[in-house]
PDB file of C-alpha atoms in Angstrom:
ATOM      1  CA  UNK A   1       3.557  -4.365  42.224  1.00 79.00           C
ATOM      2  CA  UNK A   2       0.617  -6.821  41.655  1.00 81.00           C
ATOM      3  CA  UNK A   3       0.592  -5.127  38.095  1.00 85.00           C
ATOM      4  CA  UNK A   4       3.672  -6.156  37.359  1.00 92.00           C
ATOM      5  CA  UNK A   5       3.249  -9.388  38.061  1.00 90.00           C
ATOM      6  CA  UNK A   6      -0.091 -10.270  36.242  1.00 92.00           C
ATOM      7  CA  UNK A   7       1.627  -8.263  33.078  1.00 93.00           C
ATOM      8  CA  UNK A   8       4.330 -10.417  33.193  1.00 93.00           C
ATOM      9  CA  UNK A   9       1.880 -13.171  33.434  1.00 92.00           C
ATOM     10  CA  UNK A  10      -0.245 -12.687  30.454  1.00 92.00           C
ATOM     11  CA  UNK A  11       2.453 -11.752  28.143  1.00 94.00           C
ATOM     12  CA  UNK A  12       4.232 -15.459  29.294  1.00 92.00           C
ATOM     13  CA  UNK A  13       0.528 -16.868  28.660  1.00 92.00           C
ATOM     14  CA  UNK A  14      -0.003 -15.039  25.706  1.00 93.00           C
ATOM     15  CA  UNK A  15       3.444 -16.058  23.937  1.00 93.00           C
ATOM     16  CA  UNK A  16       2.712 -20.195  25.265  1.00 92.00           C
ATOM     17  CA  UNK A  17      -0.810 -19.182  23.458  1.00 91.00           C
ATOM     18  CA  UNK A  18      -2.484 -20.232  26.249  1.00 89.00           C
ATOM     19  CA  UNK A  19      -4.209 -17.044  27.680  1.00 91.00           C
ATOM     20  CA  UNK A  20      -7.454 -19.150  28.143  1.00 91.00           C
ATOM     21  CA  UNK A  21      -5.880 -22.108  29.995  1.00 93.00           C
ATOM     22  CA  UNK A  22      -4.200 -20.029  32.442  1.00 93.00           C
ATOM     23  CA  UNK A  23      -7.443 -17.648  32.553  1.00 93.00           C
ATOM     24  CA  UNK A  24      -9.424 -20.645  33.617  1.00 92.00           C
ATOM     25  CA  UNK A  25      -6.376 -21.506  36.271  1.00 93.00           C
ATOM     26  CA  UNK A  26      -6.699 -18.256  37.908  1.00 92.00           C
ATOM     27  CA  UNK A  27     -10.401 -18.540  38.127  1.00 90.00           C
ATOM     28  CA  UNK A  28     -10.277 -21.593  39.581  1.00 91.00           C
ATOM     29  CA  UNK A  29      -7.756 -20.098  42.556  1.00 91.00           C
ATOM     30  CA  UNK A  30     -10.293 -16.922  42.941  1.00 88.00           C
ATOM     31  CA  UNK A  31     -12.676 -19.381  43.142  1.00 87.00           C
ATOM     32  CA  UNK A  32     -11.042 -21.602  46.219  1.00 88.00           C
ATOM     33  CA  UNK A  33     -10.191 -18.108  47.869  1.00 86.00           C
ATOM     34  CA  UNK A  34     -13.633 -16.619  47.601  1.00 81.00           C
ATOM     35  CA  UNK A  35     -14.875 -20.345  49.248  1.00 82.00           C
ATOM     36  CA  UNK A  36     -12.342 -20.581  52.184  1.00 83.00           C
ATOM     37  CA  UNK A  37     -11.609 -18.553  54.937  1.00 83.00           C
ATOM     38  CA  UNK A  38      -8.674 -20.906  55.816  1.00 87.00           C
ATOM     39  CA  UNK A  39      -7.457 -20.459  52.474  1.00 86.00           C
ATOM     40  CA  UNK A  40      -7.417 -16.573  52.473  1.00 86.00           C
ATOM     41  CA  UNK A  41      -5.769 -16.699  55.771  1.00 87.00           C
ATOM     42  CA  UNK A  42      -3.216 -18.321  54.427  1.00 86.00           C
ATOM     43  CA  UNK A  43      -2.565 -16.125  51.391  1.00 85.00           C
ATOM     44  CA  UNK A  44      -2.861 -13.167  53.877  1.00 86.00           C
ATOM     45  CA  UNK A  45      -1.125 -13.482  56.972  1.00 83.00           C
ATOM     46  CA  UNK A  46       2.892 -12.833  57.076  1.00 82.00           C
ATOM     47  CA  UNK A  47       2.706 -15.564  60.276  1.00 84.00           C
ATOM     48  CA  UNK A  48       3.040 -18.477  57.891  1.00 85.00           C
ATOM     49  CA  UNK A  49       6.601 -18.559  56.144  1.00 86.00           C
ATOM     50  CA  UNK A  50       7.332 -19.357  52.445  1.00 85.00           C
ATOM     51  CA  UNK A  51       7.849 -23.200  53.089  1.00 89.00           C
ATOM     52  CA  UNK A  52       4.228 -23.649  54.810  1.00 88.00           C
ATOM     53  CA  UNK A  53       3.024 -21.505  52.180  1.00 88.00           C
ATOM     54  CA  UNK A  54       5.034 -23.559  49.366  1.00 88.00           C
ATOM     55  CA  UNK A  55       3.607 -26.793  51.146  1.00 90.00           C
ATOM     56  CA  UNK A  56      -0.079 -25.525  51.380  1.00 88.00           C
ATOM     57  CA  UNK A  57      -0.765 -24.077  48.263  1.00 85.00           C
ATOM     58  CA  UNK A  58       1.308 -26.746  46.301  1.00 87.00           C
ATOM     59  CA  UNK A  59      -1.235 -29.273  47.614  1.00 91.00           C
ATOM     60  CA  UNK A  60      -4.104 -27.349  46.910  1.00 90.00           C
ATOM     61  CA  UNK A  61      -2.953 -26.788  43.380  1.00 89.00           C
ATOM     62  CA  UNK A  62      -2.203 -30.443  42.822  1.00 90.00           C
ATOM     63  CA  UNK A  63      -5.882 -31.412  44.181  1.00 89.00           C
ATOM     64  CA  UNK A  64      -6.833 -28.822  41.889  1.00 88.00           C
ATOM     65  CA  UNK A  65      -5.329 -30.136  38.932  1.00 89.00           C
ATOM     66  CA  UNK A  66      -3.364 -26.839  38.050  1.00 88.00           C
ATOM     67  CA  UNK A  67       0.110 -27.338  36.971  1.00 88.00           C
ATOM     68  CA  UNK A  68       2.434 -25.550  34.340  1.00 90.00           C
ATOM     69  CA  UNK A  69       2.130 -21.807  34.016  1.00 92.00           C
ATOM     70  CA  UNK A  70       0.232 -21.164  36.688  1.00 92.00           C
ATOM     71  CA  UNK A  71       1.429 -23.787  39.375  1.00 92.00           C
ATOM     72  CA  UNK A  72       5.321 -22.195  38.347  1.00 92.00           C
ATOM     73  CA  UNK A  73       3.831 -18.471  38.531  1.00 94.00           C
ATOM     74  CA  UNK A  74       2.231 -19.449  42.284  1.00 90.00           C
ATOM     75  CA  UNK A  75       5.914 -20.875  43.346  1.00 90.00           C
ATOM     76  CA  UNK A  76       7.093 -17.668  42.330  1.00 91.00           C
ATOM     77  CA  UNK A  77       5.162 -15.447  43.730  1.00 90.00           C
ATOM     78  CA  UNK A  78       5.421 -17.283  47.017  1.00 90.00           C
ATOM     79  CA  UNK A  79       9.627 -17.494  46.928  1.00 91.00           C
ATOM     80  CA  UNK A  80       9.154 -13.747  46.567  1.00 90.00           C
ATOM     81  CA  UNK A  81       6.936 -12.805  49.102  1.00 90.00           C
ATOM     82  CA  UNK A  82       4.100 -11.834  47.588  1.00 90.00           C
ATOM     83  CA  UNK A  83       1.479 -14.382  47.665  1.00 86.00           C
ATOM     84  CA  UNK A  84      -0.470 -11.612  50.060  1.00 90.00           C
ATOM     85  CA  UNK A  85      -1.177  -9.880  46.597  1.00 90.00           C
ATOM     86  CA  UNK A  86      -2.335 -12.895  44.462  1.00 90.00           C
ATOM     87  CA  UNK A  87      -5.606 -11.884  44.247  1.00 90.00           C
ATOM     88  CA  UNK A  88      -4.784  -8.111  42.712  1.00 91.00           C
ATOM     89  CA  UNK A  89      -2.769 -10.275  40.244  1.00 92.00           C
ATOM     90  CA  UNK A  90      -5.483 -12.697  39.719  1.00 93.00           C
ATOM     91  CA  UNK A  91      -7.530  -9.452  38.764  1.00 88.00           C
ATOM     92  CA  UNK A  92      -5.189  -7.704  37.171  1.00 91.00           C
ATOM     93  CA  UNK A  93      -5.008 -10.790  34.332  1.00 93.00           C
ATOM     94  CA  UNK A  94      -8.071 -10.394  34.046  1.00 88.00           C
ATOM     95  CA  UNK A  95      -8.435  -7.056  33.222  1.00 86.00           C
ATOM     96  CA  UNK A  96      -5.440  -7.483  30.400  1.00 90.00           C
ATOM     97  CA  UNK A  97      -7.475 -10.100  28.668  1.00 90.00           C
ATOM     98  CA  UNK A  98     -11.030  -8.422  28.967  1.00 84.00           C
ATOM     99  CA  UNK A  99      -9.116  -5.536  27.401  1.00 84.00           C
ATOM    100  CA  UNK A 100      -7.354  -8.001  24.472  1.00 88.00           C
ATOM    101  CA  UNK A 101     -11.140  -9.497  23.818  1.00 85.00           C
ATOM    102  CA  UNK A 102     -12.549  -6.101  23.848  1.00 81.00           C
ATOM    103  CA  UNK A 103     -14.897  -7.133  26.856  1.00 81.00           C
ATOM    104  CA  UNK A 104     -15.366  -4.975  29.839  1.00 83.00           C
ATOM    105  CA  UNK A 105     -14.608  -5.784  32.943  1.00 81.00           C
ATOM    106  CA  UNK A 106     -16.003  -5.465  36.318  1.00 85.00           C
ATOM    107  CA  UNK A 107     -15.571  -6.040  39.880  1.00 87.00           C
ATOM    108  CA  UNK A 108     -18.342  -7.413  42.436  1.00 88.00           C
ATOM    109  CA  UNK A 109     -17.720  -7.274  45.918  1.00 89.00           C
ATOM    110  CA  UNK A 110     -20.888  -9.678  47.795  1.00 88.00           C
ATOM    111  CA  UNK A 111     -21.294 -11.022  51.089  1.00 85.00           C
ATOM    112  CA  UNK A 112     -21.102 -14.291  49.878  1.00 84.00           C
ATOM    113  CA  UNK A 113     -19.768 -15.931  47.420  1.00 85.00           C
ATOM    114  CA  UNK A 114     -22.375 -15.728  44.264  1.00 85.00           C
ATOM    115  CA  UNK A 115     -23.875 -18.897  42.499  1.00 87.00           C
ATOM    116  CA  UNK A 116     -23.479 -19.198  38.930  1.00 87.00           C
ATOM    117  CA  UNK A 117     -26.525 -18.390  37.832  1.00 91.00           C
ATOM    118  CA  UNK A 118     -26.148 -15.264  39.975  1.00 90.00           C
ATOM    119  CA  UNK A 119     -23.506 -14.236  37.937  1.00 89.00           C
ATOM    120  CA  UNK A 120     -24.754 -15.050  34.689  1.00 91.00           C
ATOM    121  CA  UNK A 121     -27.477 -13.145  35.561  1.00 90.00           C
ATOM    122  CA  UNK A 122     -25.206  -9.904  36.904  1.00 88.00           C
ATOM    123  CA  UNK A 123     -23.215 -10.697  33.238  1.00 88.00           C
ATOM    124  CA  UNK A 124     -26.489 -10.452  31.497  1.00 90.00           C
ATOM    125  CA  UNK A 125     -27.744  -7.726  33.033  1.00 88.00           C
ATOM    126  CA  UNK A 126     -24.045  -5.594  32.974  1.00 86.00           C
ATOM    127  CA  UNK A 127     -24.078  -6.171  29.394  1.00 87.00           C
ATOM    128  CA  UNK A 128     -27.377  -4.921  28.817  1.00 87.00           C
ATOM    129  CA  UNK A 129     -26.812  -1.781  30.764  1.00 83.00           C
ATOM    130  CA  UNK A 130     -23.325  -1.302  28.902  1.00 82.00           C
ATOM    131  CA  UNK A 131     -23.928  -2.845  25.360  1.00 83.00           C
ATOM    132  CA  UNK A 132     -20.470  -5.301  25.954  1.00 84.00           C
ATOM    133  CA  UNK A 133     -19.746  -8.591  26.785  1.00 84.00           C
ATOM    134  CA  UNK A 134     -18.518  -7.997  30.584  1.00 85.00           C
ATOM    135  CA  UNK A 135     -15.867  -9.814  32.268  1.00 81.00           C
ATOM    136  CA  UNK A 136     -16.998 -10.279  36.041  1.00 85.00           C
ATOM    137  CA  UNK A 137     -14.427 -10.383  39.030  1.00 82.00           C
ATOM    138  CA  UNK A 138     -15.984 -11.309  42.474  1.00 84.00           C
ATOM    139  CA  UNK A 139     -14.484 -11.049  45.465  1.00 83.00           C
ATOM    140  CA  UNK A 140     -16.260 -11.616  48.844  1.00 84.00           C
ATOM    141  CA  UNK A 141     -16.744  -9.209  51.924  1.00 82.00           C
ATOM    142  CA  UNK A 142     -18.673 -10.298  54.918  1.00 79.00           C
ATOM    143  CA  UNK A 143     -18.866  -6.801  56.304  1.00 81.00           C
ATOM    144  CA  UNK A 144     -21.328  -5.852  53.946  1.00 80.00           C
ATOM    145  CA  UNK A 145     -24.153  -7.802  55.615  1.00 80.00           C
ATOM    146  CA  UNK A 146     -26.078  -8.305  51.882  1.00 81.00           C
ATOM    147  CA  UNK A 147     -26.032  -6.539  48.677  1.00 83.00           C
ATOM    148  CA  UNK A 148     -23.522  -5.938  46.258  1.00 86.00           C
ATOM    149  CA  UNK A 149     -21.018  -3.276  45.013  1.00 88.00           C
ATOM    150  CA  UNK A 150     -20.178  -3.640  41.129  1.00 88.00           C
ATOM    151  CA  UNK A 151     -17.459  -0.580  39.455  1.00 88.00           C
ATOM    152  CA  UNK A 152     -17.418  -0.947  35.969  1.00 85.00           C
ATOM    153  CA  UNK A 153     -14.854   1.617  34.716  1.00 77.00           C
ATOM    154  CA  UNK A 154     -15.319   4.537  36.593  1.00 79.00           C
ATOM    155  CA  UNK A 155     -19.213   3.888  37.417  1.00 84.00           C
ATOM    156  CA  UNK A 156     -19.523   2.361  40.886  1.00 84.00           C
ATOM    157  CA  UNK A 157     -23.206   1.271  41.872  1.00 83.00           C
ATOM    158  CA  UNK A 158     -23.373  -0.058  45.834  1.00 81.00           C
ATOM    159  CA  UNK A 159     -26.726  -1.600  46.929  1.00 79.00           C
ATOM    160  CA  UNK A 160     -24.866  -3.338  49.937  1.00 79.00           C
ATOM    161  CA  UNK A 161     -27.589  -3.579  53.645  1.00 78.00           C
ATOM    162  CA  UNK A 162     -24.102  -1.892  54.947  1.00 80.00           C
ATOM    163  CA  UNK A 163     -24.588   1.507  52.686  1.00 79.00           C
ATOM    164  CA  UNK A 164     -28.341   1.559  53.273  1.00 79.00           C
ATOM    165  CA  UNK A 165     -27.820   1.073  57.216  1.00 80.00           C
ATOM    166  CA  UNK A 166     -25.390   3.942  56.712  1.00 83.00           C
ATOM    167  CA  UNK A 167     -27.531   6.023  55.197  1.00 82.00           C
ATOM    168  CA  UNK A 168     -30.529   5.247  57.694  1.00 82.00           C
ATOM    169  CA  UNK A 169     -28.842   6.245  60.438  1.00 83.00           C
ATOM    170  CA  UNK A 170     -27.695   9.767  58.973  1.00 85.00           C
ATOM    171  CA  UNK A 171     -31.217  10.156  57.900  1.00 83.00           C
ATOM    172  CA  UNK A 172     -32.526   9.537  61.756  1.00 82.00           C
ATOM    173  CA  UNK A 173     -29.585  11.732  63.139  1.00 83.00           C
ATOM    174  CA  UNK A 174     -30.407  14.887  60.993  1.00 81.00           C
ATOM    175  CA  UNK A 175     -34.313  14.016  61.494  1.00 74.00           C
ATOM    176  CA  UNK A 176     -34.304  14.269  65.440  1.00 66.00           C
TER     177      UNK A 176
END
């Protein structure tokens, strides 16, 4: 479903010719998800209806300075019922233009949100280890104590505390 949507998305953006514009939009919502827990909340829990959702998010587009395109595509999504997915959409555009630039992409999953010279850095050194420019999708998971997971295609590399913990303890239980 989320598939649809962002398809539907960047062919819109991609007819208005503005791909980047609405690009940079959708970063700057992944960005004010991957900052506030209130925020996610909000996009996840069926407790708050479409109006309070409507409300909410309208506001925090409007401080946000996104309109057009994206503000319309958010209203939509919300009348429909599916703001709970926004962030698979939010990815999903971005894998449809990484693929249109010829880029890469790849998804981090942190503890915490990362800096941005962390991810220049993670860009720099993804490119590197691939030999293309790579398009970077964060998303944030407390659980994982420290670390980071990164998939790039079908390559997955997980140096999250949780794994290693993991692994500790199945090393002690076959040791004793």
């Amino acid at each position: 479903m989320a598939g649809r949507y962002s398809t539907a998305l960047f062919e819109l953006a991609e007819s208005e010719g503005s791909l980047d514009a609405v690009a940079a939009d959708l970063a700057s919502i992944r960005k004010l998800l991957d900052e506030s827990d209130d925020l996610r909340r909000l996009v996840q829990s069926p407790v708050f209806g479409a109006d309070e959702q409507s409300k909410a998010f309208g506001a925090i587009l409007d401080r946000a300075g996104i309109k057009g395109t994206v503000a319309n595509f958010v209203g939509l999504v919300i009348r429909n019922r599916r703001l709970f997915a926004l962030p698979d959409m939010i990815r999903g555009f971005t894998h449809l233009l990484a693929a249109k630039r010829g880029e890469m992409s790849a998804d981090v999953t942190s503890a915490h949100p990362l800096s941005d010279a962390q991810l220049q850095s993670l860009k720099q050194s993804l490119k590197a280890a691939t030999g293309r420019d790579v398009q970077i999708n964060t998303k944030v998971d407390g659980g994982l104590l420290g670390g980071l997971i990164v998939k790039v295609g079908s390559r997955m590399i997980d140096s999250s505390l949780k794994t290693k913990l993991i692994s500790l303890k199945l090393a002690m239980k076959e040791a004793s």
